[in-house]
PDB file of C-alpha atoms in Angstrom:
ATOM      1  CA  LYS A 137     -19.834 -59.074 -44.206  1.00 87.00           C
ATOM      2  CA  GLN A 138     -18.027 -56.174 -45.838  1.00 91.00           C
ATOM      3  CA  GLU A 139     -15.769 -54.145 -43.553  1.00 94.00           C
ATOM      4  CA  VAL A 140     -13.877 -51.014 -44.544  1.00 96.00           C
ATOM      5  CA  THR A 141     -10.796 -49.761 -42.728  1.00 97.00           C
ATOM      6  CA  GLN A 142      -9.008 -46.503 -43.164  1.00 97.00           C
ATOM      7  CA  ILE A 143      -5.486 -45.710 -42.075  1.00 95.00           C
ATOM      8  CA  PRO A 144      -4.320 -43.445 -40.635  1.00 94.00           C
ATOM      9  CA  ALA A 145      -7.183 -42.195 -38.467  1.00 95.00           C
ATOM     10  CA  ALA A 146      -5.610 -38.754 -38.307  1.00 96.00           C
ATOM     11  CA  LEU A 147      -2.855 -36.982 -40.182  1.00 95.00           C
ATOM     12  CA  SER A 148      -1.235 -33.624 -39.741  1.00 96.00           C
ATOM     13  CA  VAL A 149       1.134 -32.292 -42.394  1.00 96.00           C
ATOM     14  CA  PRO A 150       2.735 -29.045 -43.423  1.00 96.00           C
ATOM     15  CA  GLU A 151       1.461 -27.300 -46.494  1.00 97.00           C
ATOM     16  CA  GLY A 152       2.920 -28.523 -49.787  1.00 97.00           C
ATOM     17  CA  GLU A 153       3.441 -32.146 -48.837  1.00 96.00           C
ATOM     18  CA  ASN A 154       2.222 -35.023 -50.972  1.00 97.00           C
ATOM     19  CA  LEU A 155       0.290 -37.536 -48.954  1.00 95.00           C
ATOM     20  CA  VAL A 156      -1.415 -40.855 -49.201  1.00 96.00           C
ATOM     21  CA  LEU A 157      -4.566 -42.058 -47.435  1.00 97.00           C
ATOM     22  CA  ASN A 158      -5.271 -45.756 -47.273  1.00 97.00           C
ATOM     23  CA  CYS A 159      -8.500 -47.723 -47.435  1.00 98.00           C
ATOM     24  CA  SER A 160      -8.903 -51.520 -47.229  1.00 98.00           C
ATOM     25  CA  PHE A 161     -11.983 -53.682 -47.612  1.00 97.00           C
ATOM     26  CA  THR A 162     -12.583 -57.328 -46.785  1.00 96.00           C
ATOM     27  CA  ASP A 163     -14.885 -58.459 -49.630  1.00 92.00           C
ATOM     28  CA  SER A 164     -13.508 -57.903 -53.126  1.00 91.00           C
ATOM     29  CA  ALA A 165     -16.919 -58.363 -54.764  1.00 90.00           C
ATOM     30  CA  ILE A 166     -17.565 -54.679 -55.025  1.00 91.00           C
ATOM     31  CA  TYR A 167     -19.410 -52.611 -57.602  1.00 89.00           C
ATOM     32  CA  ASN A 168     -17.390 -49.489 -57.023  1.00 92.00           C
ATOM     33  CA  LEU A 169     -15.313 -47.590 -54.454  1.00 95.00           C
ATOM     34  CA  GLN A 170     -15.856 -43.945 -53.659  1.00 95.00           C
ATOM     35  CA  TRP A 171     -13.857 -41.327 -51.827  1.00 97.00           C
ATOM     36  CA  PHE A 172     -15.699 -38.479 -50.119  1.00 96.00           C
ATOM     37  CA  ARG A 173     -14.707 -35.387 -48.217  1.00 96.00           C
ATOM     38  CA  GLN A 174     -16.572 -34.244 -45.118  1.00 94.00           C
ATOM     39  CA  ASP A 175     -16.278 -30.744 -43.763  1.00 92.00           C
ATOM     40  CA  PRO A 176     -17.585 -29.834 -40.297  1.00 83.00           C
ATOM     41  CA  GLY A 177     -21.217 -28.739 -40.447  1.00 75.00           C
ATOM     42  CA  LYS A 178     -21.467 -29.577 -44.100  1.00 78.00           C
ATOM     43  CA  GLY A 179     -22.579 -32.598 -46.098  1.00 80.00           C
ATOM     44  CA  LEU A 180     -20.445 -35.103 -47.905  1.00 90.00           C
ATOM     45  CA  THR A 181     -18.787 -34.155 -51.152  1.00 92.00           C
ATOM     46  CA  SER A 182     -17.984 -36.889 -53.655  1.00 92.00           C
ATOM     47  CA  LEU A 183     -14.356 -36.712 -54.772  1.00 95.00           C
ATOM     48  CA  LEU A 184     -13.679 -39.727 -56.894  1.00 95.00           C
ATOM     49  CA  LEU A 185     -15.580 -42.850 -57.919  1.00 94.00           C
ATOM     50  CA  ILE A 186     -13.723 -45.898 -59.227  1.00 94.00           C
ATOM     51  CA  GLN A 187     -15.716 -48.646 -60.902  1.00 92.00           C
ATOM     52  CA  SER A 188     -14.716 -52.237 -60.076  1.00 91.00           C
ATOM     53  CA  SER A 189     -13.249 -52.603 -63.569  1.00 92.00           C
ATOM     54  CA  GLN A 190     -11.057 -49.518 -63.230  1.00 94.00           C
ATOM     55  CA  ARG A 191      -7.667 -49.144 -61.665  1.00 95.00           C
ATOM     56  CA  GLU A 192      -7.601 -45.425 -60.926  1.00 95.00           C
ATOM     57  CA  GLN A 193      -9.303 -42.060 -61.267  1.00 95.00           C
ATOM     58  CA  THR A 194      -7.832 -38.594 -61.228  1.00 96.00           C
ATOM     59  CA  SER A 195      -9.323 -35.166 -60.491  1.00 95.00           C
ATOM     60  CA  GLY A 196      -6.962 -32.219 -60.248  1.00 96.00           C
ATOM     61  CA  ARG A 197      -4.529 -32.862 -57.402  1.00 97.00           C
ATOM     62  CA  LEU A 198      -6.324 -36.023 -56.373  1.00 97.00           C
ATOM     63  CA  ASN A 199      -5.617 -39.506 -57.628  1.00 97.00           C
ATOM     64  CA  ALA A 200      -7.327 -42.636 -56.357  1.00 97.00           C
ATOM     65  CA  SER A 201      -6.223 -46.158 -57.135  1.00 97.00           C
ATOM     66  CA  LEU A 202      -8.035 -49.439 -56.715  1.00 97.00           C
ATOM     67  CA  ASP A 203      -6.587 -52.927 -56.328  1.00 96.00           C
ATOM     68  CA  LYS A 204      -9.715 -55.026 -55.997  1.00 93.00           C
ATOM     69  CA  SER A 205      -7.934 -58.363 -55.643  1.00 92.00           C
ATOM     70  CA  SER A 206      -5.981 -57.182 -52.593  1.00 95.00           C
ATOM     71  CA  GLY A 207      -8.903 -55.150 -51.236  1.00 96.00           C
ATOM     72  CA  ARG A 208      -7.080 -51.834 -51.216  1.00 97.00           C
ATOM     73  CA  SER A 209      -7.456 -48.291 -52.419  1.00 98.00           C
ATOM     74  CA  THR A 210      -5.270 -45.238 -51.927  1.00 98.00           C
ATOM     75  CA  LEU A 211      -6.074 -41.583 -52.218  1.00 97.00           C
ATOM     76  CA  TYR A 212      -3.071 -39.483 -53.230  1.00 97.00           C
ATOM     77  CA  ILE A 213      -3.195 -35.765 -52.620  1.00 97.00           C
ATOM     78  CA  ALA A 214      -0.468 -33.757 -54.330  1.00 97.00           C
ATOM     79  CA  ALA A 215       0.867 -30.488 -53.022  1.00 97.00           C
ATOM     80  CA  SER A 216      -1.495 -30.345 -50.068  1.00 97.00           C
ATOM     81  CA  GLN A 217      -3.107 -26.990 -49.129  1.00 97.00           C
ATOM     82  CA  PRO A 218      -4.756 -25.761 -45.907  1.00 96.00           C
ATOM     83  CA  GLY A 219      -8.094 -25.923 -47.745  1.00 96.00           C
ATOM     84  CA  ASP A 220      -7.643 -29.685 -48.037  1.00 97.00           C
ATOM     85  CA  SER A 221      -8.148 -29.966 -44.296  1.00 97.00           C
ATOM     86  CA  ALA A 222     -11.220 -32.177 -43.775  1.00 97.00           C
ATOM     87  CA  THR A 223     -12.185 -35.766 -43.031  1.00 96.00           C
ATOM     88  CA  TYR A 224     -11.775 -38.129 -45.938  1.00 97.00           C
ATOM     89  CA  LEU A 225     -14.068 -41.075 -46.142  1.00 97.00           C
ATOM     90  CA  CYS A 226     -13.800 -44.227 -48.232  1.00 97.00           C
ATOM     91  CA  ALA A 227     -16.886 -46.244 -49.093  1.00 96.00           C
ATOM     92  CA  VAL A 228     -17.558 -49.337 -51.136  1.00 95.00           C
ATOM     93  CA  MET A 229     -20.773 -50.268 -52.952  1.00 91.00           C
ATOM     94  CA  GLY A 230     -21.597 -53.970 -53.037  1.00 83.00           C
ATOM     95  CA  GLY A 231     -22.121 -55.953 -56.170  1.00 70.00           C
ATOM     96  CA  ASN A 232     -25.655 -57.006 -55.277  1.00 68.00           C
ATOM     97  CA  ASN A 233     -27.037 -53.830 -53.765  1.00 70.00           C
ATOM     98  CA  ARG A 234     -26.740 -50.088 -53.876  1.00 77.00           C
ATOM     99  CA  LYS A 235     -25.778 -49.327 -50.304  1.00 86.00           C
ATOM    100  CA  LEU A 236     -22.402 -47.912 -49.322  1.00 91.00           C
ATOM    101  CA  ILE A 237     -20.312 -49.444 -46.610  1.00 93.00           C
ATOM    102  CA  TRP A 238     -18.077 -46.833 -44.969  1.00 95.00           C
ATOM    103  CA  GLY A 239     -14.738 -46.553 -43.294  1.00 96.00           C
ATOM    104  CA  LEU A 240     -14.349 -44.322 -40.249  1.00 95.00           C
ATOM    105  CA  GLY A 241     -12.349 -41.730 -42.168  1.00 96.00           C
ATOM    106  CA  THR A 242      -9.005 -40.033 -42.016  1.00 97.00           C
ATOM    107  CA  SER A 243      -8.972 -36.630 -40.376  1.00 96.00           C
ATOM    108  CA  LEU A 244      -6.495 -34.498 -42.272  1.00 97.00           C
ATOM    109  CA  ALA A 245      -5.003 -31.194 -41.102  1.00 97.00           C
ATOM    110  CA  VAL A 246      -2.766 -29.277 -43.450  1.00 97.00           C
ATOM    111  CA  ASN A 247      -0.878 -26.576 -41.614  1.00 96.00           C
ATOM    112  CA  PRO A 248       0.169 -23.324 -43.270  1.00 94.00           C
TER     113      PRO A 248
ATOM    114  CA  GLY B 258     -33.750 -28.336 -56.770  1.00 52.00           C
ATOM    115  CA  ALA B 259     -30.040 -27.550 -57.049  1.00 77.00           C
ATOM    116  CA  GLY B 260     -29.043 -30.094 -54.397  1.00 92.00           C
ATOM    117  CA  VAL B 261     -30.399 -32.487 -51.818  1.00 95.00           C
ATOM    118  CA  SER B 262     -32.228 -30.552 -49.178  1.00 95.00           C
ATOM    119  CA  GLN B 263     -32.881 -31.865 -45.644  1.00 96.00           C
ATOM    120  CA  SER B 264     -34.983 -30.400 -42.925  1.00 96.00           C
ATOM    121  CA  PRO B 265     -34.763 -29.571 -40.168  1.00 97.00           C
ATOM    122  CA  SER B 266     -30.991 -28.989 -39.958  1.00 95.00           C
ATOM    123  CA  ASN B 267     -31.102 -29.471 -36.220  1.00 96.00           C
ATOM    124  CA  LYS B 268     -33.692 -31.153 -33.993  1.00 97.00           C
ATOM    125  CA  VAL B 269     -33.687 -31.461 -30.219  1.00 98.00           C
ATOM    126  CA  THR B 270     -36.391 -33.721 -28.859  1.00 97.00           C
ATOM    127  CA  GLU B 271     -37.327 -35.319 -25.582  1.00 97.00           C
ATOM    128  CA  LYS B 272     -36.869 -38.998 -25.081  1.00 97.00           C
ATOM    129  CA  GLY B 273     -40.063 -40.840 -25.981  1.00 97.00           C
ATOM    130  CA  LYS B 274     -41.265 -38.329 -28.550  1.00 98.00           C
ATOM    131  CA  ASP B 275     -41.690 -39.053 -32.257  1.00 98.00           C
ATOM    132  CA  VAL B 276     -39.669 -37.180 -34.869  1.00 98.00           C
ATOM    133  CA  GLU B 277     -39.934 -36.762 -38.631  1.00 98.00           C
ATOM    134  CA  LEU B 278     -36.965 -35.992 -40.793  1.00 98.00           C
ATOM    135  CA  ARG B 279     -37.473 -34.782 -44.352  1.00 98.00           C
ATOM    136  CA  CYS B 280     -35.400 -35.207 -47.472  1.00 97.00           C
ATOM    137  CA  ASP B 281     -35.921 -33.468 -50.783  1.00 97.00           C
ATOM    138  CA  PRO B 282     -33.760 -35.169 -53.400  1.00 96.00           C
ATOM    139  CA  ILE B 283     -32.393 -33.651 -56.573  1.00 95.00           C
ATOM    140  CA  SER B 284     -35.162 -33.395 -59.118  1.00 92.00           C
ATOM    141  CA  GLY B 285     -35.326 -36.440 -61.338  1.00 90.00           C
ATOM    142  CA  HIS B 286     -33.215 -38.639 -59.111  1.00 93.00           C
ATOM    143  CA  THR B 287     -34.921 -41.981 -58.747  1.00 91.00           C
ATOM    144  CA  ALA B 288     -32.750 -43.434 -55.997  1.00 92.00           C
ATOM    145  CA  LEU B 289     -32.774 -42.117 -52.475  1.00 94.00           C
ATOM    146  CA  TYR B 290     -30.772 -43.274 -49.453  1.00 94.00           C
ATOM    147  CA  TRP B 291     -30.777 -42.613 -45.722  1.00 96.00           C
ATOM    148  CA  TYR B 292     -27.643 -43.008 -43.621  1.00 96.00           C
ATOM    149  CA  ARG B 293     -26.905 -42.290 -39.994  1.00 96.00           C
ATOM    150  CA  GLN B 294     -23.621 -41.005 -38.539  1.00 94.00           C
ATOM    151  CA  SER B 295     -23.243 -41.427 -34.827  1.00 92.00           C
ATOM    152  CA  LEU B 296     -20.513 -39.750 -32.810  1.00 85.00           C
ATOM    153  CA  GLY B 297     -17.281 -41.740 -33.107  1.00 79.00           C
ATOM    154  CA  GLN B 298     -18.867 -44.187 -35.551  1.00 83.00           C
ATOM    155  CA  GLY B 299     -18.858 -44.507 -39.268  1.00 85.00           C
ATOM    156  CA  LEU B 300     -21.797 -43.858 -41.492  1.00 93.00           C
ATOM    157  CA  GLU B 301     -24.409 -46.552 -41.272  1.00 94.00           C
ATOM    158  CA  PHE B 302     -26.855 -47.463 -44.054  1.00 94.00           C
ATOM    159  CA  LEU B 303     -30.502 -47.315 -43.076  1.00 95.00           C
ATOM    160  CA  ILE B 304     -32.706 -47.624 -46.155  1.00 94.00           C
ATOM    161  CA  TYR B 305     -32.689 -47.282 -49.919  1.00 91.00           C
ATOM    162  CA  PHE B 306     -35.571 -46.304 -52.187  1.00 92.00           C
ATOM    163  CA  GLN B 307     -35.882 -46.848 -55.910  1.00 90.00           C
ATOM    164  CA  GLY B 308     -38.837 -44.712 -56.898  1.00 91.00           C
ATOM    165  CA  ASN B 309     -41.397 -45.180 -54.141  1.00 92.00           C
ATOM    166  CA  SER B 310     -40.398 -48.689 -53.198  1.00 91.00           C
ATOM    167  CA  ALA B 311     -37.765 -49.699 -50.729  1.00 90.00           C
ATOM    168  CA  PRO B 312     -35.945 -52.800 -51.983  1.00 86.00           C
ATOM    169  CA  ASP B 313     -33.460 -52.616 -49.121  1.00 87.00           C
ATOM    170  CA  LYS B 314     -34.488 -51.546 -45.654  1.00 88.00           C
ATOM    171  CA  SER B 315     -32.059 -53.850 -43.933  1.00 88.00           C
ATOM    172  CA  GLY B 316     -30.308 -51.078 -42.060  1.00 92.00           C
ATOM    173  CA  LEU B 317     -33.252 -49.792 -40.063  1.00 94.00           C
ATOM    174  CA  PRO B 318     -32.071 -50.510 -36.477  1.00 93.00           C
ATOM    175  CA  SER B 319     -35.502 -51.271 -34.963  1.00 94.00           C
ATOM    176  CA  ASP B 320     -39.198 -51.203 -35.663  1.00 95.00           C
ATOM    177  CA  ARG B 321     -39.290 -47.672 -34.207  1.00 97.00           C
ATOM    178  CA  PHE B 322     -37.715 -46.528 -37.472  1.00 97.00           C
ATOM    179  CA  SER B 323     -39.749 -46.246 -40.679  1.00 97.00           C
ATOM    180  CA  ALA B 324     -39.429 -44.339 -43.916  1.00 97.00           C
ATOM    181  CA  GLU B 325     -41.588 -43.568 -46.853  1.00 96.00           C
ATOM    182  CA  ARG B 326     -41.278 -41.884 -50.177  1.00 96.00           C
ATOM    183  CA  THR B 327     -44.123 -40.374 -52.147  1.00 89.00           C
ATOM    184  CA  GLY B 328     -44.364 -39.272 -55.727  1.00 88.00           C
ATOM    185  CA  GLY B 329     -40.875 -40.588 -56.358  1.00 84.00           C
ATOM    186  CA  SER B 330     -39.585 -37.459 -54.692  1.00 92.00           C
ATOM    187  CA  VAL B 331     -39.722 -36.388 -51.035  1.00 96.00           C
ATOM    188  CA  SER B 332     -38.880 -38.924 -48.356  1.00 97.00           C
ATOM    189  CA  THR B 333     -39.630 -38.854 -44.643  1.00 98.00           C
ATOM    190  CA  LEU B 334     -37.775 -40.816 -41.998  1.00 98.00           C
ATOM    191  CA  THR B 335     -39.804 -41.297 -38.859  1.00 98.00           C
ATOM    192  CA  ILE B 336     -38.457 -42.301 -35.482  1.00 98.00           C
ATOM    193  CA  GLN B 337     -41.043 -43.238 -32.904  1.00 98.00           C
ATOM    194  CA  ARG B 338     -40.472 -43.149 -29.169  1.00 98.00           C
ATOM    195  CA  THR B 339     -36.995 -41.685 -29.570  1.00 98.00           C
ATOM    196  CA  GLN B 340     -34.175 -42.941 -27.384  1.00 97.00           C
ATOM    197  CA  GLN B 341     -30.888 -41.256 -26.505  1.00 96.00           C
ATOM    198  CA  GLU B 342     -29.000 -43.699 -28.693  1.00 95.00           C
ATOM    199  CA  ASP B 343     -30.911 -42.346 -31.685  1.00 97.00           C
ATOM    200  CA  SER B 344     -28.902 -39.116 -31.374  1.00 96.00           C
ATOM    201  CA  ALA B 345     -26.906 -38.805 -34.571  1.00 96.00           C
ATOM    202  CA  VAL B 346     -26.628 -36.961 -37.815  1.00 95.00           C
ATOM    203  CA  TYR B 347     -29.090 -38.360 -40.355  1.00 97.00           C
ATOM    204  CA  LEU B 348     -27.898 -37.975 -43.953  1.00 96.00           C
ATOM    205  CA  CYS B 349     -29.935 -38.332 -47.104  1.00 96.00           C
ATOM    206  CA  ALA B 350     -28.534 -38.873 -50.579  1.00 95.00           C
ATOM    207  CA  SER B 351     -29.950 -39.263 -54.045  1.00 94.00           C
ATOM    208  CA  SER B 352     -28.685 -40.519 -57.360  1.00 91.00           C
ATOM    209  CA  SER B 353     -30.027 -40.753 -60.853  1.00 88.00           C
ATOM    210  CA  TRP B 354     -31.086 -43.941 -62.585  1.00 77.00           C
ATOM    211  CA  GLY B 355     -28.090 -46.107 -63.485  1.00 75.00           C
ATOM    212  CA  SER B 356     -25.570 -43.902 -61.829  1.00 80.00           C
ATOM    213  CA  PRO B 357     -23.826 -44.947 -58.631  1.00 79.00           C
ATOM    214  CA  LYS B 358     -22.712 -41.417 -57.790  1.00 85.00           C
ATOM    215  CA  ALA B 359     -24.706 -40.152 -54.841  1.00 89.00           C
ATOM    216  CA  PHE B 360     -25.223 -36.545 -53.842  1.00 92.00           C
ATOM    217  CA  PHE B 361     -25.635 -35.885 -50.151  1.00 93.00           C
ATOM    218  CA  GLY B 362     -27.626 -33.336 -48.215  1.00 94.00           C
ATOM    219  CA  GLN B 363     -26.188 -31.493 -45.291  1.00 93.00           C
ATOM    220  CA  GLY B 364     -27.912 -33.747 -42.799  1.00 94.00           C
ATOM    221  CA  THR B 365     -30.222 -33.405 -39.822  1.00 96.00           C
ATOM    222  CA  ARG B 366     -28.530 -33.376 -36.426  1.00 96.00           C
ATOM    223  CA  LEU B 367     -30.878 -35.120 -33.980  1.00 97.00           C
ATOM    224  CA  THR B 368     -30.302 -34.809 -30.271  1.00 97.00           C
ATOM    225  CA  VAL B 369     -32.508 -36.787 -27.902  1.00 97.00           C
ATOM    226  CA  VAL B 370     -32.456 -35.436 -24.341  1.00 96.00           C
TER     227      VAL B 370
END
């Protein structure tokens, strides 16, 4: 059974810091791994999607890496801003189905 | 539509009553998913539709939960005889054929009192 773990559960940093969020999964037979952002009262926003054959994806100040063999992904946020404050969720899609298995998220606060 | 639309955004119901939650996916998206997010817990898969059929309904927690999709578009999640543990945010997502990227609605917050 696939299990997804995110560390840390919460993070508070001053504006401008570079930071790393971690995600690990127990079954390496994944189709893809996705990072989402969740803001209070709003839906989920897809940030980055890494196919199982890929090693990383970049979008602006965000970079996500995937090491499928070790069951790990990291989300790197450069030069953090207060607007980055949100919960960041990691989810993996299995090889045999289309459902996403989710971590509990990392709650990020970027302080001005 | 421009995005995935869910209604109602909030629903308070009495224990034992039935509720219906609606999801309007992005036009043309063939895949539709329902997830549930309970307080302090991660998102939990409920059911997946491809067109009008549901190849994976393994996440439905009990036979009080059912879902249907008609015309390859709108989906309704029905919870019968609601219980307090059904209180959660119910999220719907859709994706286009062959694409794993899912677009989420803003969710329906269900509170059973």
